[in-house]
Amino acid sequence: MFSRWGAFVYRFRKPIALVAIVVAILASTVAGKAASVLSAGGWLDPTSESTTVNDRLASEFGAGHGTLIAVFHGPSGTNAASPDFQGKLEGALSGLRTDDRVAGIVGYAETHDDRFISTNGQAAYVVIQLKAKDEASVNFLDDLRARIAVPAGVDLKLAGYGPLTKDSVHQAEKELVQAETVSLPIAGLILILVFASVVAAGMPLLVAGLAIPTTLALVWIVAQQIELSIYVQNVSTMLGLALAIDYSLFMVSRFREELRRGRTVGDAVEVAVATSGKAVAFSGLAVAIGLSGLLLFEAPALRSFGIGGALVVAASVFYALTFLPAVLGMLGPRVNSLNLVDLFDRLRARLGLRSRAVSERIRRSRWERVAQAVMARPLLVLLPVLAILLAAGTPFLHLKQGIPDASVLPAGLESREASLALQNEFRPGETSPITILANVTGSPTDPANVQALMAYADQIAKVSGVDRVEGPFRLVDPSTGNALPSEQVAQLYALPREQRPAPLAAALDALQSAYIRGQTVRLDAISPLAPASPAGTAVVPVIRAIPAGTGITAQVGGFAATGYDFTVAQASTIPWAVGVTLLASAAILFLLFGSLAIPIKAVVMTLLSITASFGALVWIFQDGNLGNVLGFQSPGFTIAGNPIIMFSVLFGLSMDYEVLLLSRIQEAYRRTNDNRASVAEGLSRTAGVITGAALIMVVVFSAFALAESITIKSIGVGMAIAVFIDATIIRVLLVPATMRLLGRWNWWAPGPLGRLADRLGFSHVEDQPTVPVDSGARGPAAEAGGAVG
């Protein structure tokens, strides 16, 4: 099948190349709009209790509209509660009070509540209530800010969904440009060193240049219908660079190898597509399957990584199997133009060194010797390496996850600084309470319900991590400052309104308006703990476990509950996502190699490299090691979702090297029937390409490790480590050792499965003569040629 496709592409190479270029040009016209339709949120499980509470707050309490929090810092010595400072704020905000997009403004001037004043008394915040939802507010955020007349000497910072989204988009785009600026020149240099030809080295970069804008255009199209995370464009570019370059590297290397063997250009294209092209297609399928596990999660942020990753895989494979072989067919031997071999050889001769061709043969001989040395003492290599990898993964055992908030953004961004000020300079937790919606039988202000709800609130207030609980029944005796007991509160609410003193009637009306809707009572538990932190989210299940009382049902929401529900939903879905990925990837490898042992070995090897990288992720970003070197401050937890995102991406990426290496080993095995010799030959022929590809991936991922956002930085560092381990320790040491121990069992499959693989034909090596096979059950005692199907 792949041979026929290679022949087809060569025959129609010019129109195919033209169509691919036109598609990329059209995609480029909308690729730049992708960031404008992406979301900074997406960490909400739509089926969770916290989502239900958020929806009820919007529909029943009118809390579905957006808010901005304006934090004003006065100069040293300012009294933010003074009439003078509050008068300045009134003048600053006067332009917003008449704005049609603003529903109201609440602060110290309106409530005289000390929560709006910082603990040092020099800053104040106000809540700007909007008529539009948070998502829509992003579009007019700059205009609203321009209408705030900031007084001289006063510093203004805005917090909320709109500012966070705007800063996240800006930061993501900045880090994207930075990563591309750093990684592309280094990747180009590595390609030149691998190919020793400027033209050949330019092919993978050209394919990447077509695949990335196409991916971003597809992201823009999909984001019109589905919520996608702002980080999708970073991950798509990261994967796009790595995959497009890797796939092209495999194809160009094989094409040049076939030309050196004396094949015609058409035959070289056909063989390159039949071998490396097939490896690209199956490794792309493996990457897509690995990422598809993320689609099982309900949270849009995780699902969006799966969608974005699948789109970048599709674009990379599309151009690698269409545009690239078509261009190679047009170039022919000119792919070696601007060849640096002669230049290198002249320099080598002048320096008294060997020629490149001789050095290449020596390098292959060295790789063969490494493989033979490993296979001579496989257990001596296997056991210590396994111990080291497992030990490297032990930090993952104390993993703690928290959902990302403004704190993961780099220092200096306005939304981050405003959010940290609200958490650290004001009474903590005031703007992010844990909200409880309690439904009662009858009227909430009936004496029995008042006392039951106050008893429930008292139980919540006793929870470690909760300062107090606010609600309609939290009344204070003005003469003593002490909270009124439930009996007195019940009596006050039982009084007919006309019999209440005027100030008391107004206060009770305000409390009922804020906290009671029908038979539902809202309670706000104020926690000083950061709601995104593991400690903050751990308060939620404790509150949910408290009995609400006879006839009362309660639901718990808020930002901390959102984080808790996300981690719980993630934990319950991870086994399914991992299981689907492992089984589907194993099935792909079985179809490609017609072996039962190869998929099992590949899965185990990949899990080992991922385990070590996960240990590094926790050790670095959760425990805070190397923070000075990498330029970050640990939040004290691992960003929730990053481990499963990394697993899905890395499991697919590791298949690239697995498929390429095993394909060459399989070709050699069919030709020689010698397991040990074929492993050595396969390693020697692919070591240079795999090393170059791995170096490029490490460079690309490390470039994203330069990001200031901890979310992207941690993914970049973790994946760079995993690829390095996979391309060195796994491929050079563990693969030869395990294949030596397995011997002919490497290529064994039970009779029915073996015949199925033969019938489908994917496991056939298309450019090599095959050895006659026995149609019966295949095993170690069967003919070697039949063992690969």
XYZ file of C-alpha atoms in Angstrom, residues 333-571:
239
model
C 20.114 13.954 -6.503
C 19.915 17.735 -6.102
C 18.748 17.056 -2.545
C 22.482 16.820 -1.834
C 23.146 20.272 -3.272
C 25.205 22.710 -1.236
C 26.861 19.608 0.099
C 29.268 20.228 2.913
C 30.906 16.803 2.708
C 33.656 18.017 0.406
C 34.257 21.044 2.599
C 34.367 18.852 5.689
C 36.681 16.391 3.955
C 39.081 19.172 2.885
C 39.145 20.473 6.445
C 39.646 16.955 7.755
C 42.474 16.341 5.261
C 44.176 19.596 6.219
C 43.894 18.653 9.882
C 45.053 15.129 9.174
C 41.669 13.595 10.054
C 39.665 10.880 8.340
C 37.144 11.691 5.610
C 33.477 11.942 6.500
C 32.648 8.702 4.689
C 35.307 6.836 6.647
C 34.180 8.500 9.876
C 30.605 7.484 9.116
C 31.621 3.860 8.688
C 33.599 4.033 11.907
C 30.626 5.494 13.760
C 28.380 2.718 12.485
C 30.999 0.196 13.523
C 31.094 1.779 16.966
C 27.322 1.591 17.322
C 27.468 -2.051 16.265
C 30.141 -2.694 18.869
C 28.017 -0.984 21.533
C 25.045 -3.151 20.597
C 27.174 -6.294 20.562
C 28.684 -5.395 23.940
C 25.236 -4.888 25.447
C 23.952 -8.130 23.960
C 27.017 -10.027 25.212
C 25.985 -9.328 28.835
C 22.316 -8.350 28.652
C 21.446 -8.945 32.317
C 24.506 -7.034 33.488
C 23.216 -4.029 31.549
C 19.492 -4.519 32.072
C 19.271 -4.825 35.855
C 21.346 -1.747 36.896
C 19.644 0.441 34.268
C 16.210 -0.654 35.456
C 17.191 0.121 39.044
C 18.418 3.613 38.095
C 15.280 4.462 36.108
C 12.969 3.234 38.853
C 14.938 5.161 41.476
C 14.714 8.309 39.339
C 10.945 7.939 39.335
C 10.514 7.707 43.129
C 9.817 11.462 43.673
C 6.591 10.911 41.732
C 5.300 8.884 44.687
C 4.709 12.102 46.666
C 2.971 13.938 43.809
C 0.639 16.783 44.853
C -1.421 18.533 42.199
C -3.070 21.948 42.092
C -4.962 23.687 39.317
C -3.194 26.661 37.712
C -4.198 30.174 38.669
C -2.596 33.595 38.220
C 0.358 32.541 40.385
C 1.761 30.335 37.602
C 2.244 33.401 35.401
C 5.597 35.221 35.517
C 6.241 37.990 38.009
C 5.432 41.455 36.738
C 2.218 40.645 34.872
C -0.593 42.822 36.164
C -3.223 40.113 36.687
C -0.743 37.998 38.656
C 0.394 40.847 40.874
C -3.199 41.928 41.536
C -4.256 38.378 42.422
C -1.302 37.900 44.770
C -2.038 41.261 46.388
C -5.616 40.180 47.082
C -4.343 36.959 48.632
C -1.391 38.351 50.604
C -2.133 41.993 51.421
C -5.835 41.818 52.226
C -7.748 39.477 54.450
C -7.109 36.239 52.545
C -9.886 34.325 50.870
C -12.397 37.178 50.768
C -12.650 37.206 46.972
C -12.612 33.408 46.545
C -14.890 31.872 49.202
C -16.029 28.264 49.326
C -19.721 28.661 48.539
C -22.391 26.369 49.985
C -25.941 26.339 48.640
C -28.303 24.838 51.215
C -31.885 23.924 50.320
C -34.434 23.764 53.112
C -38.037 22.620 53.484
C -40.323 25.588 53.926
C -39.134 29.155 54.427
C -35.412 29.640 55.162
C -36.339 32.250 57.796
C -38.585 29.916 59.807
C -37.116 29.654 63.330
C -36.337 25.944 62.988
C -34.537 26.441 59.675
C -32.629 29.482 60.980
C -31.315 27.505 63.928
C -30.510 24.427 61.812
C -28.631 26.476 59.220
C -26.702 28.377 61.888
C -25.734 25.072 63.517
C -24.590 23.831 60.108
C -22.594 27.024 59.538
C -20.980 26.652 62.979
C -19.839 23.131 62.065
C -18.311 24.430 58.836
C -16.554 27.248 60.694
C -14.836 24.658 62.934
C -13.151 22.993 59.925
C -9.404 23.481 59.873
C -8.670 25.956 57.092
C -11.927 27.928 57.492
C -11.845 31.303 59.269
C -15.550 32.031 59.360
C -18.820 31.476 57.510
C -20.836 34.393 56.175
C -24.524 34.242 55.426
C -27.910 35.802 56.109
C -27.901 34.808 59.775
C -24.479 36.137 60.768
C -25.586 39.096 62.885
C -23.472 40.972 65.399
C -24.564 42.735 68.586
C -23.465 46.339 67.975
C -22.926 46.950 71.688
C -20.575 44.005 72.266
C -19.357 43.065 68.787
C -20.236 39.428 69.472
C -22.290 37.236 67.136
C -25.910 36.885 68.132
C -27.038 33.377 69.176
C -29.348 31.447 66.875
C -32.395 31.977 69.136
C -32.123 35.780 68.894
C -31.470 35.678 65.132
C -34.549 33.474 64.681
C -36.623 35.898 66.740
C -35.469 38.887 64.686
C -36.376 37.179 61.403
C -39.725 36.098 62.909
C -40.702 39.707 63.536
C -43.042 41.170 60.916
C -41.082 43.624 58.785
C -43.146 46.605 59.909
C -42.256 45.843 63.534
C -38.491 45.837 62.928
C -36.487 48.984 63.690
C -35.672 50.812 60.423
C -31.897 50.168 60.448
C -32.466 46.514 61.366
C -35.133 46.070 58.690
C -32.809 47.496 56.034
C -29.935 45.258 57.177
C -32.071 42.113 57.149
C -33.463 43.023 53.714
C -29.912 43.385 52.389
C -28.868 40.039 53.850
C -31.900 38.260 52.409
C -31.305 39.867 49.012
C -27.673 38.717 48.988
C -28.002 35.245 50.486
C -31.550 33.861 50.083
C -33.435 32.802 46.952
C -36.675 30.913 47.488
C -35.792 27.870 49.574
C -32.060 28.187 48.913
C -29.607 29.814 51.331
C -26.086 30.772 50.298
C -23.256 30.412 52.813
C -19.708 31.620 52.116
C -16.882 29.844 53.963
C -13.868 32.148 54.064
C -10.574 30.234 53.934
C -7.142 31.864 54.192
C -5.630 29.026 52.146
C -4.849 29.597 48.473
C -7.795 27.977 46.667
C -5.605 26.502 43.919
C -3.231 24.798 46.356
C -3.635 21.182 47.519
C -4.174 22.476 51.075
C -6.942 24.801 49.876
C -8.747 22.128 47.877
C -8.421 19.621 50.747
C -10.893 21.687 52.780
C -13.693 20.941 50.302
C -14.285 17.196 51.006
C -14.262 17.913 54.747
C -17.057 20.468 54.338
C -19.007 18.139 52.057
C -18.812 15.401 54.688
C -20.564 17.557 57.318
C -24.276 16.608 57.734
C -26.391 19.612 56.794
C -29.239 18.678 59.127
C -32.684 17.141 58.849
C -34.513 18.300 55.742
C -31.497 20.248 54.427
C -29.486 19.362 51.323
C -26.255 21.185 50.535
C -23.896 21.550 47.574
C -20.382 22.994 47.771
C -18.772 25.131 45.065
C -16.238 27.905 44.557
C -12.728 27.978 43.084
C -11.290 25.541 45.630
C -14.157 23.115 44.956
C -13.529 23.449 41.227
C -9.918 22.402 41.796
C -10.901 19.513 44.030
C -13.522 18.227 41.592
C -11.037 18.508 38.734
C -8.418 16.398 40.510
C -11.003 13.799 41.576
C -12.439 13.530 38.057
C -8.931 13.353 36.633
C -7.936 10.571 39.018
